[in-house]
Structures are given as C-alpha cells and as structure tokens.
Coordinates of C-alpha atoms in Angstrom, one line a residue:
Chain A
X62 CA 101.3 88.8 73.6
X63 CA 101.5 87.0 77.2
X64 CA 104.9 87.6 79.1
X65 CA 106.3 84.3 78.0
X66 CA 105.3 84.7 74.6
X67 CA 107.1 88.0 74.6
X68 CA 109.9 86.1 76.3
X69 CA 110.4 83.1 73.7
X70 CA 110.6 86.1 70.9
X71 CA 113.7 87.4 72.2
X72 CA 117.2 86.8 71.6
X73 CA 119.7 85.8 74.2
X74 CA 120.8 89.2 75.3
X75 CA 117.6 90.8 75.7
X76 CA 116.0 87.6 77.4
X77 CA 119.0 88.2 80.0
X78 CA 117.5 91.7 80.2
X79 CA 114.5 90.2 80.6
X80 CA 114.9 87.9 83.6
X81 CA 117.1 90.5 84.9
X82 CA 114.3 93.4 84.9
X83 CA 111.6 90.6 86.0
X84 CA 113.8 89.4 89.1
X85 CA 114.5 93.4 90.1
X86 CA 110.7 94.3 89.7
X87 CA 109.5 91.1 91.9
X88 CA 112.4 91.1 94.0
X89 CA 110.8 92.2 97.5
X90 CA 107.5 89.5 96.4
X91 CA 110.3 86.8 96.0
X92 CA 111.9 87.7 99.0
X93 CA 108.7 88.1 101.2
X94 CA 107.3 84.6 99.6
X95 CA 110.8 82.9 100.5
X96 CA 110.4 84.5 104.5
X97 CA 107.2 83.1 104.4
X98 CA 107.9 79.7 103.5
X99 CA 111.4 79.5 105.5
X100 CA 109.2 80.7 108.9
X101 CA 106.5 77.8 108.0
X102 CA 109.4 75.4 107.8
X103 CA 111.2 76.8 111.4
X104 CA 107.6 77.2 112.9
X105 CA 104.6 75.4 111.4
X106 CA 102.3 76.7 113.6
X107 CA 102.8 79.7 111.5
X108 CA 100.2 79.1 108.8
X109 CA 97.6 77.4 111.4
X110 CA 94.1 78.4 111.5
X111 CA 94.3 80.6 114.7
X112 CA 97.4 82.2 113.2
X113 CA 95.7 82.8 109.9
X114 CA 92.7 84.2 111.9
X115 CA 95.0 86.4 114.0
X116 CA 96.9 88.3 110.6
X117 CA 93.7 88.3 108.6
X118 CA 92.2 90.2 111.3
X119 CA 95.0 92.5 111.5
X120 CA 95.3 93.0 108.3
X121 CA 91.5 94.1 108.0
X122 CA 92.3 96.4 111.2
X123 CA 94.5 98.3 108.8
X124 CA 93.1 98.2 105.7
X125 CA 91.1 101.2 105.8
X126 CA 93.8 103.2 106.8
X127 CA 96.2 101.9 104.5
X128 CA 93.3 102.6 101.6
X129 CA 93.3 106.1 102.8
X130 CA 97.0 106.6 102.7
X131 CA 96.9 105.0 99.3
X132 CA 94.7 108.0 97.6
X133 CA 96.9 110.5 99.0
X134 CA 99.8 108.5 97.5
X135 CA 98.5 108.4 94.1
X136 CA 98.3 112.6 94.3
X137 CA 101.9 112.7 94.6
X138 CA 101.5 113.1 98.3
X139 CA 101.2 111.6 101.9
X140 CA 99.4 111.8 104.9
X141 CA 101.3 112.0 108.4
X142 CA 98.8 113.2 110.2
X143 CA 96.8 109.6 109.5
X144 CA 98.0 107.9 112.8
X145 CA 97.1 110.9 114.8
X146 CA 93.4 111.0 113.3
X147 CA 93.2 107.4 114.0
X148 CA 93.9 108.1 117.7
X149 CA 91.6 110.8 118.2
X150 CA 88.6 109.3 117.0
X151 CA 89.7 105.8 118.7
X152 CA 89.6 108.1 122.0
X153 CA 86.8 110.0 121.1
X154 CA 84.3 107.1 119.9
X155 CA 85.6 105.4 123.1
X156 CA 84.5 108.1 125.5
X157 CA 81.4 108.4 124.1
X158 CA 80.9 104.5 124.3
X159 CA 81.7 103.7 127.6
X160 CA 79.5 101.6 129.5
X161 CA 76.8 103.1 132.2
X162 CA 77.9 102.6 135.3
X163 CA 81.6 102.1 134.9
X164 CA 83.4 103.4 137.9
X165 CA 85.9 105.8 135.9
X166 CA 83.9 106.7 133.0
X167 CA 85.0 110.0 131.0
X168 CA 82.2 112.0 131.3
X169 CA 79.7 109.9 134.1
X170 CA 76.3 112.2 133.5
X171 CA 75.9 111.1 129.7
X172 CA 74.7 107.7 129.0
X173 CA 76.3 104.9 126.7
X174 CA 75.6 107.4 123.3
X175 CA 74.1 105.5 120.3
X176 CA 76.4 103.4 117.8
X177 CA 75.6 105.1 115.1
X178 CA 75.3 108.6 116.4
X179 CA 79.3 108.0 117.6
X180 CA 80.0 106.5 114.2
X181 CA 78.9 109.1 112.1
X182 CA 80.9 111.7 115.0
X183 CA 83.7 109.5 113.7
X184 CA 83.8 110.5 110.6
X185 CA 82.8 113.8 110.9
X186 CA 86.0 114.3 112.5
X187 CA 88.2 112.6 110.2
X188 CA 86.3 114.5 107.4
X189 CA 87.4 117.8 109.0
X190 CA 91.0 117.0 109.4
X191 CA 91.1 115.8 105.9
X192 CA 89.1 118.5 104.5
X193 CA 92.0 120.7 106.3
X194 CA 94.8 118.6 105.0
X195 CA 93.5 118.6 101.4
X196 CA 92.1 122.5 101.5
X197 CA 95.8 123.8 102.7
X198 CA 97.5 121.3 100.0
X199 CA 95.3 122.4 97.2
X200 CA 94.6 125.8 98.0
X201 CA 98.1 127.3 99.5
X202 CA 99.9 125.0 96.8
X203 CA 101.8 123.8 100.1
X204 CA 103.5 120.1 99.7
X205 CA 101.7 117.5 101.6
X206 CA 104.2 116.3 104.1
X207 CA 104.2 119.8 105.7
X208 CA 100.6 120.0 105.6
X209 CA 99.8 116.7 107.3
X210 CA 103.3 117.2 109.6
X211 CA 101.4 120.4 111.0
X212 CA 97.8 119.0 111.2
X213 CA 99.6 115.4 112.9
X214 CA 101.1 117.8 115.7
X215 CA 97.6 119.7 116.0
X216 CA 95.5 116.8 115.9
X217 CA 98.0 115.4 118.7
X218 CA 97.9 118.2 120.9
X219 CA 94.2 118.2 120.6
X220 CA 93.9 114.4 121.8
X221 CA 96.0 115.1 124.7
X222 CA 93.6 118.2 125.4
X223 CA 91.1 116.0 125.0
X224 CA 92.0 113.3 127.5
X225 CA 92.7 116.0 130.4
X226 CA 88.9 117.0 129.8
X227 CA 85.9 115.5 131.9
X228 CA 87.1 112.7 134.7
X229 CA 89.7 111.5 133.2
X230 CA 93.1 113.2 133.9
X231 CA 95.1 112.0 131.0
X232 CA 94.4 108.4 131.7
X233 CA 93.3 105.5 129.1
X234 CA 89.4 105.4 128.2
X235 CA 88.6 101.7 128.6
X236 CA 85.6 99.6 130.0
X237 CA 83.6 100.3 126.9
X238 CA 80.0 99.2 126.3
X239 CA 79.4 95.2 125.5
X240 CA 77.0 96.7 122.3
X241 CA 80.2 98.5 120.7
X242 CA 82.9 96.0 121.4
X243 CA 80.3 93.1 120.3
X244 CA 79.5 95.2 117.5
X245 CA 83.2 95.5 116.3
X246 CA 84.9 91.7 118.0
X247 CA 82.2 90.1 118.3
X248 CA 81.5 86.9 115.3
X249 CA 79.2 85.0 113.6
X250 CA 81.3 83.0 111.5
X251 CA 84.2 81.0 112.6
X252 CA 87.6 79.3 111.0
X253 CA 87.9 75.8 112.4
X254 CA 87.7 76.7 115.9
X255 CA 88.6 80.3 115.8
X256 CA 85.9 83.0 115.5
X257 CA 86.7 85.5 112.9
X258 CA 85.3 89.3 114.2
X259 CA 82.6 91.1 112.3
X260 CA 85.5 94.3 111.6
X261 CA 86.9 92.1 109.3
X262 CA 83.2 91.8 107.0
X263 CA 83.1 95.8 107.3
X264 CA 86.8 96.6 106.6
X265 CA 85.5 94.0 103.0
X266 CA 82.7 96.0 102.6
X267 CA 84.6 99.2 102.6
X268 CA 87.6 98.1 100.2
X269 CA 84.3 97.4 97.9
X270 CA 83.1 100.4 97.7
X271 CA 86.9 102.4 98.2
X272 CA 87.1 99.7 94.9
X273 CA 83.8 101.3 93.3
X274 CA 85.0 104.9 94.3
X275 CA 88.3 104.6 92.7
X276 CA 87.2 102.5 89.6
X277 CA 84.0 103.4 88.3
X278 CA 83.2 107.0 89.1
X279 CA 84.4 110.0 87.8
X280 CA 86.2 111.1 91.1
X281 CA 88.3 108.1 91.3
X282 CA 89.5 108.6 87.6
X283 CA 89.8 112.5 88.4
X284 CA 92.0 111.4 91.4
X285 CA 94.0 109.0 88.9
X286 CA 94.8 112.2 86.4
X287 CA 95.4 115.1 88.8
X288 CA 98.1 112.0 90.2
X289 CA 99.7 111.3 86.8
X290 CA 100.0 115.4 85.4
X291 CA 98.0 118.1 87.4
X292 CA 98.4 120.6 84.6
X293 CA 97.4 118.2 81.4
X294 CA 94.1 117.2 84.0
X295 CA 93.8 120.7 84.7
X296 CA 93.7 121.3 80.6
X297 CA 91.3 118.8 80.6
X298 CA 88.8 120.4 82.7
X299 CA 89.2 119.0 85.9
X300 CA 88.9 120.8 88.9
X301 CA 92.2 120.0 90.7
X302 CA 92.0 122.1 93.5
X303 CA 88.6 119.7 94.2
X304 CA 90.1 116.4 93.3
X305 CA 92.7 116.7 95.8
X306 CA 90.4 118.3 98.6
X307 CA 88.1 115.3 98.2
X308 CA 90.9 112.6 97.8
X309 CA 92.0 114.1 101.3
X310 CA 88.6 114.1 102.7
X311 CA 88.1 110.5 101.6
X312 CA 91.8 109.6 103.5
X313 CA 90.4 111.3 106.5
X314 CA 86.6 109.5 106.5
X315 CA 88.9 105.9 106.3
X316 CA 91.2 107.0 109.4
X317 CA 87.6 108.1 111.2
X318 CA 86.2 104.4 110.4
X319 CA 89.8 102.8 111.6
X320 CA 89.7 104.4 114.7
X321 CA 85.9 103.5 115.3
X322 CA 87.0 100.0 114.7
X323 CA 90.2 100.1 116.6
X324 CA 88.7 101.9 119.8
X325 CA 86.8 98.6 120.2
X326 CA 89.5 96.5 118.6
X327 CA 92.4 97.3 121.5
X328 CA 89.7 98.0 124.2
X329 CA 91.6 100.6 126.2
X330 CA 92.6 104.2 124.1
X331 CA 95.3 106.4 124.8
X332 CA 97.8 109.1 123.6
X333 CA 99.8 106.5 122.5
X334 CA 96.6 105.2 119.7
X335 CA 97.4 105.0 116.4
X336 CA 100.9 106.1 116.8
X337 CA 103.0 105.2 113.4
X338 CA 100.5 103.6 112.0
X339 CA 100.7 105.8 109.3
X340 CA 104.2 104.2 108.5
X341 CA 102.8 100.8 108.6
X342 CA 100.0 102.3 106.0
X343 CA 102.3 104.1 103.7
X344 CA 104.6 101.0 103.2
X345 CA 101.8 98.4 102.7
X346 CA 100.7 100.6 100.0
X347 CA 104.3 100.8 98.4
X348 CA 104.6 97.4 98.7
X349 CA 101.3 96.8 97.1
X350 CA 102.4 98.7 94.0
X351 CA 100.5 102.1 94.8
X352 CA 103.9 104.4 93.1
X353 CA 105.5 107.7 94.6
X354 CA 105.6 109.4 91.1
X355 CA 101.5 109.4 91.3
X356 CA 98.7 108.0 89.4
X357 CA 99.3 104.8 89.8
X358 CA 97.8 102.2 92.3
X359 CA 94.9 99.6 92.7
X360 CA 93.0 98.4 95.5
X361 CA 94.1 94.7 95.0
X362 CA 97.8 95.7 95.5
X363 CA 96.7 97.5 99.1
X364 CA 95.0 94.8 99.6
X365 CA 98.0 92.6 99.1
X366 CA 100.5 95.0 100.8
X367 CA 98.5 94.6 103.9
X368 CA 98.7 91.6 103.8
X369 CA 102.2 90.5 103.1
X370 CA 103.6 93.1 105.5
X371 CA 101.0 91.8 108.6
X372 CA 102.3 88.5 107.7
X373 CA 106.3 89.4 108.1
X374 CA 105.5 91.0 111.3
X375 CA 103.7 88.4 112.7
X376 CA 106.1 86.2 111.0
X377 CA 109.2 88.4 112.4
X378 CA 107.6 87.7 115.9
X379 CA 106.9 83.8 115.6
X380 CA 110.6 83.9 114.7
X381 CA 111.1 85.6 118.5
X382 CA 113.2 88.1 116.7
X383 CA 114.4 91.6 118.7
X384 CA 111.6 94.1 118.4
X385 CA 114.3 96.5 118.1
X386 CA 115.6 94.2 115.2
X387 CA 111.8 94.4 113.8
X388 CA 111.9 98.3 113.1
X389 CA 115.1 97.8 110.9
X390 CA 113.7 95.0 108.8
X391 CA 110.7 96.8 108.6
X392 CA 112.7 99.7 107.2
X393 CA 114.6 97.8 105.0
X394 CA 111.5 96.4 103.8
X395 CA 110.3 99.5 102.7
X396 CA 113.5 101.0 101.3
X397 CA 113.6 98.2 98.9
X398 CA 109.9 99.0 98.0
X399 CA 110.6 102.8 97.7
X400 CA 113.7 101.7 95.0
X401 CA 111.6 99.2 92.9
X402 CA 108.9 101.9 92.6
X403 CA 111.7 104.3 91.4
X404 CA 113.3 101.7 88.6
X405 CA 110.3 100.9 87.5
X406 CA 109.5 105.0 86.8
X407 CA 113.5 105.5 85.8
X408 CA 112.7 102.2 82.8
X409 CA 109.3 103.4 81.6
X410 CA 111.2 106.9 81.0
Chain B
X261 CA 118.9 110.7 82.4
X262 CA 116.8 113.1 83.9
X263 CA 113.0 112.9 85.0
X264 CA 110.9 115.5 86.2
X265 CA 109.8 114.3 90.0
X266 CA 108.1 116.3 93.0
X267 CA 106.9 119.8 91.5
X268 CA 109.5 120.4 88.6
X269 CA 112.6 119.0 91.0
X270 CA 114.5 116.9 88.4
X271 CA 116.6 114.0 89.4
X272 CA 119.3 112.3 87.8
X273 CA 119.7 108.9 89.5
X274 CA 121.1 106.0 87.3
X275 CA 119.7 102.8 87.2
X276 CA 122.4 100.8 88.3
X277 CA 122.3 103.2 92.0
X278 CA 118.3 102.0 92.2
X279 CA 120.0 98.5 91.2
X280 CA 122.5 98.5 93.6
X281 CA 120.3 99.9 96.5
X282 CA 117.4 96.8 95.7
X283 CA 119.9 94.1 96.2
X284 CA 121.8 95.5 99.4
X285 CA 118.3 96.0 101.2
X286 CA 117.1 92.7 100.1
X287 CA 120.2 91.0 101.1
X288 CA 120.8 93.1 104.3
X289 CA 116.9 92.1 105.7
X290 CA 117.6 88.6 104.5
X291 CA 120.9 88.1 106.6
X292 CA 119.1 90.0 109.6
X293 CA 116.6 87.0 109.4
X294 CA 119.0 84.4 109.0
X295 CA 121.2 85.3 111.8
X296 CA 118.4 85.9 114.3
X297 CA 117.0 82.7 113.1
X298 CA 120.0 80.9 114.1

C-alpha cells in the first residue's frame, strides 16, 4: 500500500498523526528545499551553470570521504581521525608530485614520481590508519571516537613531522606537476561554458563501486548486520572482529583517494589540509539518512547529503552571510539531523 | 520508554524532548537566515 493509500485509510486522528510524523521526519529536507528556493529568489545567479558546476564539483571533492565516514557510521561508530588522513596523503601525494625543476621542491634529487605509483602510496596509507582504527576498535573492544580521537592526534603529529622533513621547513608543498593537477582539474566535458574536472567522473566511479561493495557482496551485508546487532551477526557466523576491521580499512582507502584528489584539487598542502572535514562528512551522511543507532544507510542518501549540505554552504555564502554565522547554521543543521535520526529509532521502538 | 543505545547504555528520552529539539533547531537556523538576509 503506497503512502497515500495508507493515508486515505485512516481516520482523522491518526491522519493528524500522520502528517504530523511525515512533516517531523522530512522536516530538515523541507527546510533545506525552502533555503534553496528563497536564495534563488534573493540571488538568481545561485542556480547558474557556473554555480552548479562549482557545488557539483565540491560535492564530488567530498564524496569519497563522506562514503567512508558513512560505513563507519553504520557500525555504530565514527571516524575523527578522517580529516587528518585526508591531510596527510594530500601532503604526501603532493611531495611526491611536484614538478622537476621547481625552485622549492620537498625533496629536489627525486624526480616528478609516477601517478600511479603515488596513488596506490595513497592508499596504502590510508589503509594502514584504517587498518589501525578498525584493528584497536574490534580487537581491544575500545569505542570508536577514542580510537580515531588518538589515531587523528597521531596522524597529525606525523603530518607536521612530515612537513619539517626534506627542504621544506614546515612550509606548504605546492607547484605540483601539470600531469597530476591535469590529471585531477583538468576536463573533457563542459556545462555551457564551464568545464567540469575529470575528479568529479572518478569520485562517480567510486560511489559505484562503494554502491557494489555495500549492496551486492557479502561484506557490505556483513557490515549492515554487525551495524544492526553485533551479537545476533555474531550467532550467525559472521566474523565481527573482521567486518569492522575491513569497514575501517575501506573508510581509510576513501580518505587516501580524497586526499590524492584534493592535493591537486587546492594546489598548495599544508597542516591545515583536511582539517574538519570529517564534520562536514559525518553530517552529510546524517543528513542523508545514514542513522547513529547502526545498520542503516544507502549510498543514494550520501549522495544526497552531500549535496544538499555543499549547496547551503555555497548558498549561506551567496547570501554574504558571517562565516562565523556559517559554523552555527551548520551546527544547527546537524543537530536537527542528529534528532530526526533519534525519533525516527525512538517510533520504530 | 527505554531503548538499548551505544553498548548496553539505555536511554530514556521522550518523544516530545526529540520533538521539541527538531522544531527549535529548524526555527533557530531559519531566523539566523532570515535576519542575515535582511
């Protein structure tokens, strides 16, 4: 029976229910639509092509990240240490890709590396921190907050370690090969006028097969039980203590593919890469319906927090709103998503 | 009502709380935009 079929069977009372529960549940959607359309109407450059261009690209920018988050999520858990990771492998995959012959290069006696080689260096060492996160997490029975906390504040210290090393004295890596930033920015296809960059083809490719992963294979529905009840998945015969290393090891391969992409992305790495974008992450996926209480998430609804959140930022700052004012919206924002992902767990039970 | 949340910790939170906290952050980011709108 289709929702308004269920809705025309009702009595008055409970149809009041009804439209009461559906406005609660859909209440941050509503509200997000309504910002949308009331910054098109104050600003109608809002929706142009360029600006569509310019949130679809962010948005694809954090997709990966926000995919990785998400299967961390769906354990019960979270990652902290997913902005950190980000940073060090933006750093690292820039160092190693900086152009022969640039004046301040990192380490000036080894040539412009190949892409690949870097890529797959990438996610080696988003592997390892993830294979930490998930191997403490599952093994020491530890809550995941601490565990990524810790690992965020080692991976951090080790960045900073990192950046003191070869010629470089702390400073930002930039001046990056033309192979790796074309590789990443550069575009084939355009929007009107606007060129759309190749990251945003790979980040589609990768929701696909994160889609594939979660969907079709017996990880993914592994990752979905050990989420909903560990002990009735562990009755089942599924190796838990696995599951969640590998869900972890999966988060830590996205944030080595986002930082690949972003080194090239921003051009010019420091400390300060990938700070908070964990928080960005973890509220797209709440927003996107990916719920607290575990086992429960798709890849459409990250998809669509992604979204939705790049456009109210974007929005926020068409708007020439505070940036100060920006962090309490955003806070609000996921609050409100936090709440609705509670009632709706508080009504099932 | 109580529901088993976070490694056995059990919480008792009404639904009229969750309610009430929905509507004052919708309403609270909605007046922020409005007034910095204006």
């Amino acid at each position: 029976m289709s929702f308004i079929q269920k809705y025309r069977a009702l009595g008055k009372p409970d149809r009041r229910r009804m439209r009461k529960e559906f406005f609660i549940n859909n209440s941050l959607y509503i509200f997000l639509v309504a910002a949308i359309a009331a910054i098109q109407i104050y600003n109608p450059h809002f929706l142009s092509g360029p600006s569509l261009v310019n949130i679809i690209s962010l948005s694809a920018a954090n997709l990966p990240i926000a995919l990785g988050i998400a299967g961390a999520i769906i354990l019960t858990g979270t990652d902290l240490s997913a902005g950190r990771i980000v940073g060090l492998v933006a750093c690292v995959s820039a160092s190693l890709l900086q152009a022969t012959g640039y004046p301040n290069k990192m380490f000036p006696s080894l040539p412009t590396l190949n892409l690949f080689l870097v890529f797959l260096i990438a996610i080696a060492i988003g592997a390892l921190v993830g294979f930490i996160n998930g191997f403490c997490t599952s093994r020491f029975n530890l809550h995941p907050f601490i565990v990524t906390l810790s690992t965020q504040l080692i991976v951090y210290g080790g960045l900073l370690i990192y950046l003191m090393s070869g010629n470089n004295n702390g400073q930002s890596i930039s001046g990056l090969d033309p192979s790796y930033t074309g590789f990443i920015t550069g575009s084939f296809i355009s929007l009107g006028k606007t060129p759309i960059p190749n990251y945003v083809w790979y980040s589609l490719v990768i929701t696909v097969i994160i889609w594939f992963i979660w969907n079709k294979t017996a990880f993914g529905k592994n990752m979905y039980a050990v989420g909903s009840n560990a002990e009735a998945a562990n009755v089942s015969g599924v190796n838990v203590k696995r599951t969640i290393t590998l869900v972890f090891v999966l988060a830590g391969v996205m944030y080595g593919i986002t930082g690949f992409i972003e080194a090239a992305r921003i051009g010019s790495n420091s400390a300060a890469t990938g700070l908070n974008y964990e928080l960005d992450a973890i509220a797209a996926s709440v927003i996107g319906g990916v719920s607290f209480v575990g086992g429960i998430g798709k890849v459409r609804g990250v998809i669509l927090g992604v979204v939705l959140l790049r456009l109210i930022f974007v929005g926020l700052t068409f708007l020439s709103i505070d940036a100060n004012m920006q962090y309490i919206i955003k806070g609000l924002i996921i609050l409100v998503a936090c709440a609705i992902d509670m009632r709706k767990y508080l009504v099932r039970k | 009502m109580s529901k088993k949340l976070f490694d056995g910790k059990v919480s008792r939170v009404p639904l009229w709380v969750v309610d009430t906290v929905i509507i004052t952050g919708i309403a609270a980011a909605a007046i922020l935009v409005v007034l910095e709108m204006i």
